[in-house]
Short mmCIF file of C-alpha atoms in Angstrom, two decimals:
data_model
loop_
_atom_site.label_atom_id
_atom_site.label_comp_id
_atom_site.label_asym_id
_atom_site.label_seq_id
_atom_site.Cartn_x
_atom_site.Cartn_y
_atom_site.Cartn_z
CA ASN A 1 -0.01 -0.01 0.32
CA ALA A 2 1.30 3.40 -0.81
CA GLY A 3 -0.48 5.01 2.10
CA VAL A 4 -1.89 8.19 1.83
CA THR A 5 -0.27 10.24 -1.43
CA GLN A 6 0.18 13.85 -1.94
CA THR A 7 0.93 16.13 -5.05
CA PRO A 8 2.99 18.44 -5.60
CA LYS A 9 5.34 18.38 -2.84
CA PHE A 10 6.19 22.30 -3.15
CA GLN A 11 4.46 24.85 -5.18
CA VAL A 12 4.81 28.25 -5.67
CA LEU A 13 1.72 30.46 -6.62
CA LYS A 14 1.38 34.08 -7.50
CA THR A 15 -1.86 35.95 -5.51
CA GLY A 16 -4.83 35.20 -7.89
CA GLN A 17 -3.88 31.94 -9.40
CA SER A 18 -6.10 29.14 -8.38
CA MET A 19 -4.75 25.52 -8.36
CA THR A 20 -5.81 22.13 -6.86
CA LEU A 21 -3.56 20.00 -4.04
CA GLN A 22 -3.87 15.72 -5.01
CA CYS A 23 -4.62 13.94 -2.03
CA ALA A 24 -5.11 9.84 -2.42
CA GLN A 25 -5.57 6.82 -0.06
CA ASP A 26 -5.30 3.07 -1.00
CA MET A 27 -6.27 1.81 2.47
CA ASN A 28 -10.45 2.08 1.54
CA HIS A 29 -10.86 4.96 4.40
CA GLU A 30 -14.09 6.48 4.90
CA TYR A 31 -12.79 9.32 6.21
CA MET A 32 -10.36 12.17 4.61
CA SER A 33 -9.53 15.51 5.99
CA TRP A 34 -7.22 18.72 4.97
CA TYR A 35 -5.34 20.51 7.59
CA ARG A 36 -2.81 23.48 7.07
CA GLN A 37 0.26 23.68 9.57
CA ASP A 38 1.34 27.33 10.50
CA PRO A 39 4.42 28.04 12.66
CA GLY A 40 2.72 28.53 16.08
CA MET A 41 -0.73 28.09 15.25
CA GLY A 42 -0.35 23.65 14.90
CA LEU A 43 -2.44 21.99 12.51
CA ARG A 44 -5.86 23.62 11.74
CA LEU A 45 -8.70 21.42 10.10
CA ILE A 46 -9.78 22.79 6.63
CA HIS A 47 -12.60 20.63 5.29
CA TYR A 48 -13.09 16.88 5.99
CA SER A 49 -15.37 14.34 4.30
CA VAL A 50 -16.60 11.27 6.23
CA GLY A 51 -17.42 9.35 2.93
CA ALA A 52 -17.83 9.54 -0.91
CA GLY A 53 -20.64 12.83 -1.80
CA ILE A 54 -20.02 13.62 1.72
CA THR A 55 -17.93 17.19 3.05
CA ASP A 56 -17.91 19.24 5.03
CA GLN A 57 -16.13 22.45 6.85
CA GLY A 58 -13.42 22.63 9.30
CA GLU A 59 -11.96 25.32 11.33
CA VAL A 60 -10.39 27.42 8.49
CA PRO A 61 -12.48 26.65 5.31
CA ASN A 62 -12.39 29.93 3.62
CA GLY A 63 -10.91 30.13 0.35
CA TYR A 64 -10.58 26.52 -0.15
CA ASN A 65 -13.03 24.12 -1.89
CA VAL A 66 -13.21 20.53 -1.77
CA SER A 67 -15.20 17.32 -3.71
CA ARG A 68 -15.11 13.94 -2.99
CA SER A 69 -16.33 11.85 -5.93
CA THR A 70 -14.26 8.68 -4.82
CA THR A 71 -13.57 6.78 -1.36
CA GLU A 72 -9.64 7.46 -2.84
CA ASP A 73 -9.58 11.01 -3.78
CA PHE A 74 -10.15 14.26 -2.06
CA PRO A 75 -8.31 17.27 -3.75
CA LEU A 76 -8.50 20.73 -2.52
CA ARG A 77 -8.57 23.82 -4.17
CA LEU A 78 -7.26 27.01 -3.74
CA LEU A 79 -9.89 29.20 -6.28
CA SER A 80 -7.77 32.57 -5.72
CA ALA A 81 -4.72 32.63 -4.10
CA ALA A 82 -3.54 34.75 -1.34
CA PRO A 83 -0.17 35.38 0.35
CA SER A 84 -1.97 34.50 4.11
CA GLN A 85 -2.51 30.65 2.28
CA THR A 86 1.29 30.16 2.35
CA SER A 87 1.28 27.24 4.69
CA VAL A 88 2.57 23.34 4.84
CA TYR A 89 -0.67 21.54 3.96
CA PHE A 90 -1.71 17.79 5.20
CA CYS A 91 -4.02 15.53 3.76
CA ALA A 92 -5.05 12.57 6.06
CA SER A 93 -7.76 9.79 5.92
CA SER A 94 -8.73 7.28 8.79
CA TYR A 95 -10.68 4.15 8.59
CA SER A 96 -13.82 6.13 10.10
CA SER A 97 -14.36 9.39 11.90
CA ARG A 98 -14.70 7.36 15.01
CA TYR A 99 -11.80 6.34 17.28
CA ASN A 100 -9.57 5.75 14.73
CA GLU A 101 -5.85 6.97 14.02
CA GLN A 102 -5.40 9.20 10.96
CA PHE A 103 -2.68 8.56 8.71
CA PHE A 104 -1.03 11.98 7.23
CA GLY A 105 0.57 12.25 3.50
CA PRO A 106 3.71 13.74 2.96
CA GLY A 107 2.72 17.15 2.58
CA THR A 108 2.73 19.95 0.32
CA ARG A 109 4.64 23.26 0.80
CA LEU A 110 3.06 26.16 -0.86
CA THR A 111 4.01 29.73 -1.23
CA VAL A 112 2.08 32.19 -2.39
CA LEU A 113 3.70 35.64 -3.53
CA ARG B 1 -10.50 29.98 23.30
CA LYS B 2 -8.40 27.00 21.64
CA GLU B 3 -9.66 23.47 21.54
CA VAL B 4 -6.41 21.93 22.62
CA GLU B 5 -3.74 24.07 24.25
CA GLN B 6 0.09 22.81 25.28
CA ASP B 7 3.20 24.20 26.33
CA PRO B 8 5.04 25.10 23.21
CA GLY B 9 8.44 24.22 25.06
CA PRO B 10 10.83 24.03 24.28
CA PHE B 11 11.94 21.15 26.22
CA ASN B 12 15.72 20.22 26.17
CA VAL B 13 16.93 17.35 28.23
CA PRO B 14 19.64 15.11 28.75
CA GLU B 15 19.71 11.55 27.54
CA GLY B 16 18.17 8.72 30.11
CA ALA B 17 16.28 11.94 31.68
CA THR B 18 12.34 12.02 32.15
CA VAL B 19 10.12 14.34 30.89
CA ALA B 20 6.42 14.76 30.69
CA PHE B 21 3.96 16.88 28.50
CA ASN B 22 0.77 18.35 29.12
CA CYS B 23 -2.43 19.09 27.68
CA THR B 24 -5.96 20.65 28.44
CA TYR B 25 -9.29 20.52 25.95
CA SER B 26 -11.88 22.60 25.96
CA ASN B 27 -15.13 20.71 25.32
CA SER B 28 -16.18 18.30 27.48
CA ALA B 29 -17.76 16.12 24.67
CA SER B 30 -14.54 15.23 23.03
CA GLN B 31 -14.41 11.38 22.82
CA SER B 32 -10.77 10.12 22.01
CA PHE B 33 -7.47 11.22 22.57
CA PHE B 34 -4.04 10.80 20.79
CA TRP B 35 -0.50 11.67 20.75
CA TYR B 36 1.47 12.40 17.88
CA ARG B 37 5.15 12.75 16.86
CA GLN B 38 6.26 15.10 14.30
CA ASP B 39 9.92 15.34 13.00
CA CYS B 40 11.13 18.07 11.31
CA ARG B 41 9.47 19.07 7.92
CA LYS B 42 7.54 15.53 8.15
CA GLU B 43 4.13 14.56 8.68
CA PRO B 44 2.55 13.85 11.86
CA LYS B 45 2.20 10.36 13.12
CA LEU B 46 0.70 8.41 15.51
CA LEU B 47 2.51 7.60 19.32
CA MET B 48 -0.34 6.63 20.95
CA SER B 49 -3.97 6.56 21.64
CA VAL B 50 -4.88 7.77 24.97
CA TYR B 51 -7.45 6.11 27.05
CA SER B 52 -8.67 6.89 30.60
CA SER B 53 -7.50 4.00 32.26
CA GLY B 54 -3.90 5.26 31.35
CA ASN B 55 -1.72 3.14 28.80
CA GLU B 56 1.66 2.26 28.50
CA ASP B 57 3.78 1.65 25.16
CA GLY B 58 7.11 0.83 26.16
CA ARG B 59 9.37 4.00 27.63
CA PHE B 60 5.97 5.84 26.61
CA THR B 61 3.11 6.57 29.16
CA ALA B 62 -0.10 8.49 28.41
CA GLN B 63 -2.92 9.56 30.63
CA LEU B 64 -6.39 11.20 30.51
CA ASN B 65 -7.92 12.86 33.38
CA ARG B 66 -11.72 13.82 31.85
CA ALA B 67 -12.75 15.82 35.24
CA SER B 68 -10.16 17.67 34.99
CA GLN B 69 -9.78 17.45 31.01
CA TYR B 70 -6.48 16.97 30.74
CA ILE B 71 -3.91 14.67 28.75
CA SER B 72 -0.30 13.70 29.81
CA LEU B 73 2.57 12.12 27.92
CA LEU B 74 5.49 11.08 30.07
CA ILE B 75 8.78 9.78 28.50
CA ARG B 76 11.01 8.08 30.31
CA ASP B 77 15.01 7.30 29.77
CA SER B 78 14.82 9.68 26.87
CA LYS B 79 16.72 8.78 23.84
CA LEU B 80 18.33 11.26 21.64
CA SER B 81 15.68 9.65 18.79
CA ASP B 82 12.85 11.26 20.60
CA SER B 83 13.70 14.52 19.86
CA ALA B 84 10.97 15.82 17.98
CA THR B 85 7.09 17.81 18.55
CA TYR B 86 4.77 16.21 20.26
CA LEU B 87 1.26 16.87 18.92
CA CYS B 88 -2.09 16.47 21.66
CA VAL B 89 -5.18 15.49 19.69
CA ALA B 90 -8.86 15.76 20.95
CA HIS B 91 -11.32 14.35 18.68
CA THR B 92 -14.72 15.89 19.21
CA GLY B 93 -17.38 14.72 16.78
CA ASN B 94 -16.23 14.32 13.24
CA GLN B 95 -13.34 16.65 13.93
CA PHE B 96 -9.53 16.44 15.17
CA TYR B 97 -8.30 19.17 17.18
CA PHE B 98 -4.47 19.69 17.35
CA GLY B 99 -2.34 21.33 20.01
CA THR B 100 -0.05 23.53 18.69
CA GLY B 101 2.86 20.86 20.08
CA THR B 102 5.63 20.82 22.29
CA SER B 103 9.09 20.65 20.96
CA LEU B 104 11.59 18.34 22.66
CA THR B 105 15.09 18.09 22.34
CA VAL B 106 17.37 14.89 23.66
CA ILE B 107 20.85 16.30 24.56
CA PRO B 108 23.96 13.93 24.50
#
């Protein structure tokens, strides 16, 4: 199993550009989530999904969209990048949202100029 | 108020020392708790789950006090390889709330 994979590893955008961060898992996990990690702020939940076709907002959803058309994939879209979105983005998955550990992808380091 | 609060440290301890990290959570409805370890510029990885009865895994002991809404992690006989950031996590509903992490450096 590859576990949780994320692409790209690094990305530089200009303000106003849009892009999609890819996340995939091959563990047949129901629950998937996106976090951003900033210095001194810890990991903050952006969006999550409890199964295909179901998504919900986390703590910091503004400026991001998600969709979950399959169990395996959970892409995160930045609609119009802003410097405040410079961060490290982690995707995670777990078997379900209840009482289960999350497995994290390696992260995407995004810089918005 | 943050859902989960941790002392950010840093903690600098000599090899062989015992070190304890503490964490508090604000939502009494939180149903499960975890400690994750994160190495520099890497993804977080589960260290251990935390149960009300307390649990131990080798040199690591985790405890939960629901009455005080308090979670702890004790590391005995610290090794150089224990140097990392330790993240406390509270699971509430469908969301996982992470503390900002406590940085540990074990010194030879």
